[in-house]
Amino acid sequence: ETGVTQSPTHLIKTRGQQVTLRCSSQSGHNTVSWYQQALGQGPQFIFQYYREEENGRGNFPPRFSGLQFPNYSSELNVNALELDDSALYLCASSEQGQPQHFGDGTRLSIL
Amino acid sequence: RKEVEQDPGPFNVPEGATVAFNCTYSNSASQSFFWYRQDCRKEPKLLMSVYSSGNEDGRFTAQLNRASQYISLLIRDSKLSDSATYLCVGMKAAGNKLTFGGGTRVLVKP
C-alpha cells in the first residue's frame, strides 16, 4: 500500500512569488486535507477536498487555493507569498470521516 | 481561547516510568478525538483514537471525558523511543477538519 507522498520536500521562495505544492493520496483514499504548521505550533487546517470539491476551509486568505484531481491527488497553490507563509505544509488523506494519514510535508521558506 | 489546549511541556520522564498528560477542548462540536505523535521535523502519525470508554494499545492508554471536556494519554514503562511531541486532535462529525492542540513534548531519559 502506497502512503501519502508530497513534493517537493523543501522549497525556497521570495516574497510575492507563487508556489504549487503537490500531494498524492494513499491508495483508496478519496479525501485530501492540507495543513500549515509553523515552528513550535500544531498544524492548522487550510482546506479539504473530497471528490474534487472543496469540503471545508480554515481561516486562510483566498490567496491559498487548491484543487483535487480525478485520481484524488491534490495541489495547494499560494499566491503573493509573505514571510509568515514560511512553514511545514502537510497533506493528509483519508476516507471521508476516517482518521487522516499525513505525508512527510513540504518545508517552505520565504526569503 | 484555542479550541484544543495542551501543556507544551517538556515532560522529562525517566526511562521505565509512567507519564500522563491531558488536553482540554472548548468546542463541543468535536465528536471524535485522536492522539498523534510527531517526531522532530517529521509528519504527525496517528497514535490512537480516544473513546469515552477508554482505549488501550500496549503501553498507551487514552481516555475521553466529555463532561469535563478533556482527553488524557498515559504512557507506561516509558522507552527512549517514546520521546516525541504528542498532539491532541479533535474532529467534527463532518470529518472535514482536524483541530490540533499545540502539542506536549515528552523527553524520556536514561
Tab-separated table of C-alpha atoms in Angstrom:
chain	number	residue	atom	x	y	z
A	1	GLU	CA	0.000	0.000	0.000
A	2	THR	CA	1.464	3.355	-1.047
A	3	GLY	CA	1.293	6.055	1.600
A	4	VAL	CA	0.791	9.780	1.192
A	5	THR	CA	3.560	11.409	-0.804
A	6	GLN	CA	4.316	15.104	-1.123
A	7	SER	CA	6.590	17.086	-3.389
A	8	PRO	CA	8.849	18.893	-3.208
A	9	THR	CA	10.338	18.180	0.222
A	10	HIS	CA	11.935	21.595	0.526
A	11	LEU	CA	11.366	24.861	-1.299
A	12	ILE	CA	12.775	28.371	-1.047
A	13	LYS	CA	10.856	31.309	-2.476
A	14	THR	CA	10.904	35.076	-2.166
A	15	ARG	CA	8.114	37.408	-1.134
A	16	GLY	CA	5.498	37.981	-3.808
A	17	GLN	CA	6.186	34.767	-5.666
A	18	GLN	CA	3.725	31.935	-6.199
A	19	VAL	CA	4.147	28.302	-5.218
A	20	THR	CA	2.443	24.992	-6.006
A	21	LEU	CA	2.749	22.033	-3.663
A	22	ARG	CA	1.655	18.545	-4.667
A	23	CYS	CA	0.221	15.571	-2.837
A	24	SER	CA	-0.617	12.015	-3.843
A	25	SER	CA	-3.142	10.418	-1.572
A	26	GLN	CA	-2.884	6.958	-0.091
A	27	SER	CA	-4.421	4.248	-2.226
A	28	GLY	CA	-8.174	4.001	-1.601
A	29	HIS	CA	-8.479	7.426	-0.003
A	30	ASN	CA	-10.858	9.932	-1.618
A	31	THR	CA	-10.282	12.872	0.726
A	32	VAL	CA	-7.256	15.163	0.930
A	33	SER	CA	-6.711	17.826	3.587
A	34	TRP	CA	-3.990	20.464	3.751
A	35	TYR	CA	-2.465	21.904	6.919
A	36	GLN	CA	0.094	24.584	7.710
A	37	GLN	CA	2.421	24.003	10.647
A	38	ALA	CA	4.533	26.881	11.886
A	39	LEU	CA	7.557	26.119	14.027
A	40	GLY	CA	6.588	25.121	17.562
A	41	GLN	CA	2.868	25.012	16.853
A	42	GLY	CA	0.284	22.393	15.958
A	43	PRO	CA	-0.899	22.065	12.356
A	44	GLN	CA	-3.621	24.498	11.250
A	45	PHE	CA	-6.334	23.369	8.824
A	46	ILE	CA	-6.232	25.125	5.441
A	47	PHE	CA	-8.894	23.229	3.480
A	48	GLN	CA	-10.121	19.806	2.447
A	49	TYR	CA	-11.065	18.294	-0.892
A	50	TYR	CA	-13.489	15.435	-1.279
A	51	ARG	CA	-14.239	14.006	-4.717
A	52	GLU	CA	-12.720	17.063	-6.418
A	53	GLU	CA	-14.816	19.592	-4.477
A	54	GLU	CA	-13.715	21.835	-1.608
A	55	ASN	CA	-15.257	20.410	1.551
A	56	GLY	CA	-14.421	22.901	4.265
A	57	ARG	CA	-11.939	25.697	4.676
A	58	GLY	CA	-9.999	27.095	7.607
A	59	ASN	CA	-9.123	30.698	8.377
A	60	PHE	CA	-6.770	31.287	5.464
A	61	PRO	CA	-6.984	34.095	2.869
A	62	PRO	CA	-8.099	33.464	-0.733
A	63	ARG	CA	-4.516	33.511	-1.966
A	64	PHE	CA	-4.409	29.967	-0.604
A	65	SER	CA	-6.199	27.818	-3.151
A	66	GLY	CA	-6.251	24.206	-4.180
A	67	LEU	CA	-7.732	21.522	-6.306
A	68	GLN	CA	-8.149	17.786	-6.421
A	69	PHE	CA	-7.789	15.620	-9.495
A	70	PRO	CA	-9.882	12.601	-10.544
A	71	ASN	CA	-7.188	10.285	-9.175
A	72	TYR	CA	-7.617	12.110	-5.803
A	73	SER	CA	-4.173	13.701	-5.873
A	74	SER	CA	-4.179	17.355	-4.917
A	75	GLU	CA	-2.358	20.651	-5.251
A	76	LEU	CA	-2.031	23.583	-2.882
A	77	ASN	CA	-1.334	26.936	-4.516
A	78	VAL	CA	-0.226	30.026	-2.631
A	79	ASN	CA	-0.019	33.383	-4.387
A	80	ALA	CA	1.737	36.587	-3.314
A	81	LEU	CA	3.899	34.780	-0.776
A	82	GLU	CA	4.561	36.507	2.541
A	83	LEU	CA	7.289	35.911	5.091
A	84	ASP	CA	4.730	34.419	7.502
A	85	ASP	CA	3.934	31.714	4.948
A	86	SER	CA	7.194	30.027	5.913
A	87	ALA	CA	6.094	26.731	7.438
A	88	LEU	CA	5.771	22.992	7.001
A	89	TYR	CA	2.838	22.233	4.706
A	90	LEU	CA	1.246	18.887	5.406
A	91	CYS	CA	-1.114	16.896	3.249
A	92	ALA	CA	-3.290	14.212	4.790
A	93	SER	CA	-5.511	11.695	3.081
A	94	SER	CA	-8.357	9.559	4.340
A	95	GLU	CA	-11.660	8.066	3.516
A	96	GLN	CA	-14.312	10.636	4.363
A	97	GLY	CA	-14.789	10.888	8.110
A	98	GLN	CA	-11.962	8.491	8.956
A	99	PRO	CA	-8.618	9.250	10.665
A	100	GLN	CA	-6.248	11.153	8.438
A	101	HIS	CA	-2.778	9.995	7.497
A	102	PHE	CA	-0.069	12.505	6.741
A	103	GLY	CA	2.659	12.798	4.161
A	104	ASP	CA	6.186	13.886	5.023
A	105	GLY	CA	5.351	17.509	4.295
A	106	THR	CA	6.904	20.284	2.237
A	107	ARG	CA	9.088	22.726	4.118
A	108	LEU	CA	8.602	26.157	2.560
A	109	SER	CA	10.952	29.015	3.343
A	110	ILE	CA	10.202	32.568	2.232
A	111	LEU	CA	13.118	34.989	1.983
B	1	ARG	CA	-9.150	30.724	23.620
B	2	LYS	CA	-7.859	27.905	21.427
B	3	GLU	CA	-10.252	25.060	20.633
B	4	VAL	CA	-7.752	22.453	21.825
B	5	GLU	CA	-5.205	23.314	24.504
B	6	GLN	CA	-2.244	21.332	25.749
B	7	ASP	CA	0.551	21.836	28.239
B	8	PRO	CA	3.573	22.291	25.950
B	9	GLY	CA	5.911	20.603	28.457
B	10	PRO	CA	8.528	19.313	28.192
B	11	PHE	CA	7.757	16.387	30.434
B	12	ASN	CA	11.098	14.906	31.443
B	13	VAL	CA	10.491	11.229	32.164
B	14	PRO	CA	12.946	8.635	33.482
B	15	GLU	CA	13.100	5.530	31.338
B	16	GLY	CA	10.650	2.938	32.657
B	17	ALA	CA	8.448	5.482	34.431
B	18	THR	CA	4.822	6.336	33.758
B	19	VAL	CA	3.808	9.704	32.375
B	20	ALA	CA	0.339	11.135	31.856
B	21	PHE	CA	-0.865	14.385	30.382
B	22	ASN	CA	-4.139	15.925	29.301
B	23	CYS	CA	-5.597	18.254	26.791
B	24	THR	CA	-8.793	20.273	27.043
B	25	TYR	CA	-11.183	21.214	24.285
B	26	SER	CA	-13.700	24.007	24.150
B	27	ASN	CA	-15.761	23.143	21.086
B	28	SER	CA	-18.356	20.537	21.933
B	29	ALA	CA	-18.942	20.137	18.194
B	30	SER	CA	-15.866	17.937	18.073
B	31	GLN	CA	-17.111	14.373	18.006
B	32	SER	CA	-14.006	12.266	17.571
B	33	PHE	CA	-10.627	12.607	19.206
B	34	PHE	CA	-7.199	11.249	18.487
B	35	TRP	CA	-3.651	11.353	19.712
B	36	TYR	CA	-0.992	11.867	17.066
B	37	ARG	CA	2.725	11.574	17.640
B	38	GLN	CA	5.169	13.880	15.890
B	39	ASP	CA	8.925	13.414	15.896
B	40	CYS	CA	11.204	16.383	15.312
B	41	ARG	CA	10.884	17.664	11.727
B	42	LYS	CA	8.647	14.751	10.776
B	43	GLU	CA	4.966	14.421	9.947
B	44	PRO	CA	2.306	13.649	12.587
B	45	LYS	CA	1.477	9.959	12.841
B	46	LEU	CA	-1.759	8.582	14.236
B	47	LEU	CA	-1.089	7.023	17.629
B	48	MET	CA	-4.586	6.056	18.691
B	49	SER	CA	-8.232	7.022	18.752
B	50	VAL	CA	-9.809	8.143	22.007
B	51	TYR	CA	-13.129	6.888	23.325
B	52	SER	CA	-15.239	7.637	26.392
B	53	SER	CA	-14.882	4.006	27.364
B	54	GLY	CA	-11.114	4.318	27.225
B	55	ASN	CA	-8.726	2.854	24.722
B	56	GLU	CA	-5.600	0.860	25.498
B	57	ASP	CA	-2.903	-0.048	22.998
B	58	GLY	CA	0.037	-1.761	24.609
B	59	ARG	CA	1.723	0.720	26.930
B	60	PHE	CA	-0.567	3.571	25.859
B	61	THR	CA	-3.970	4.351	27.372
B	62	ALA	CA	-6.220	7.158	26.186
B	63	GLN	CA	-9.401	8.425	27.800
B	64	LEU	CA	-12.080	10.916	26.836
B	65	ASN	CA	-14.172	12.751	29.431
B	66	ARG	CA	-16.947	14.566	27.581
B	67	ALA	CA	-18.498	16.052	30.719
B	68	SER	CA	-15.268	17.835	31.632
B	69	GLN	CA	-14.107	18.193	28.029
B	70	TYR	CA	-10.661	16.737	28.434
B	71	ILE	CA	-8.645	13.943	26.862
B	72	SER	CA	-5.806	12.127	28.545
B	73	LEU	CA	-2.876	9.997	27.424
B	74	LEU	CA	-0.915	7.732	29.732
B	75	ILE	CA	2.331	6.035	28.770
B	76	ARG	CA	3.555	3.178	30.947
B	77	ASP	CA	7.092	1.796	31.087
B	78	SER	CA	8.420	4.710	29.029
B	79	LYS	CA	11.009	3.924	26.362
B	80	LEU	CA	13.639	6.272	24.977
B	81	SER	CA	11.834	5.969	21.645
B	82	ASP	CA	8.696	7.486	23.191
B	83	SER	CA	10.418	10.887	23.134
B	84	ALA	CA	8.290	12.983	20.803
B	85	THR	CA	5.616	15.653	20.689
B	86	TYR	CA	2.127	14.308	21.322
B	87	LEU	CA	-0.660	16.163	19.553
B	88	CYS	CA	-4.223	16.104	20.825
B	89	VAL	CA	-6.694	16.293	17.947
B	90	GLY	CA	-10.439	16.801	17.626
B	91	MET	CA	-12.551	16.095	14.569
B	92	LYS	CA	-16.112	17.234	13.963
B	93	ALA	CA	-18.765	14.809	12.852
B	94	ALA	CA	-18.464	16.077	9.285
B	95	GLY	CA	-14.915	14.766	9.318
B	96	ASN	CA	-13.601	17.605	7.266
B	97	LYS	CA	-11.257	19.263	9.705
B	98	LEU	CA	-8.787	18.171	12.339
B	99	THR	CA	-8.234	20.702	15.113
B	100	PHE	CA	-4.831	20.258	16.710
B	101	GLY	CA	-3.541	21.307	20.064
B	102	GLY	CA	-0.090	22.838	20.222
B	103	GLY	CA	1.430	19.549	21.332
B	104	THR	CA	3.013	18.224	24.520
B	105	ARG	CA	6.698	17.454	24.322
B	106	VAL	CA	7.879	14.337	26.136
B	107	LEU	CA	11.558	13.586	26.737
B	108	VAL	CA	12.407	10.137	28.056
B	109	LYS	CA	15.878	9.981	29.555
B	110	PRO	CA	18.045	7.033	30.635
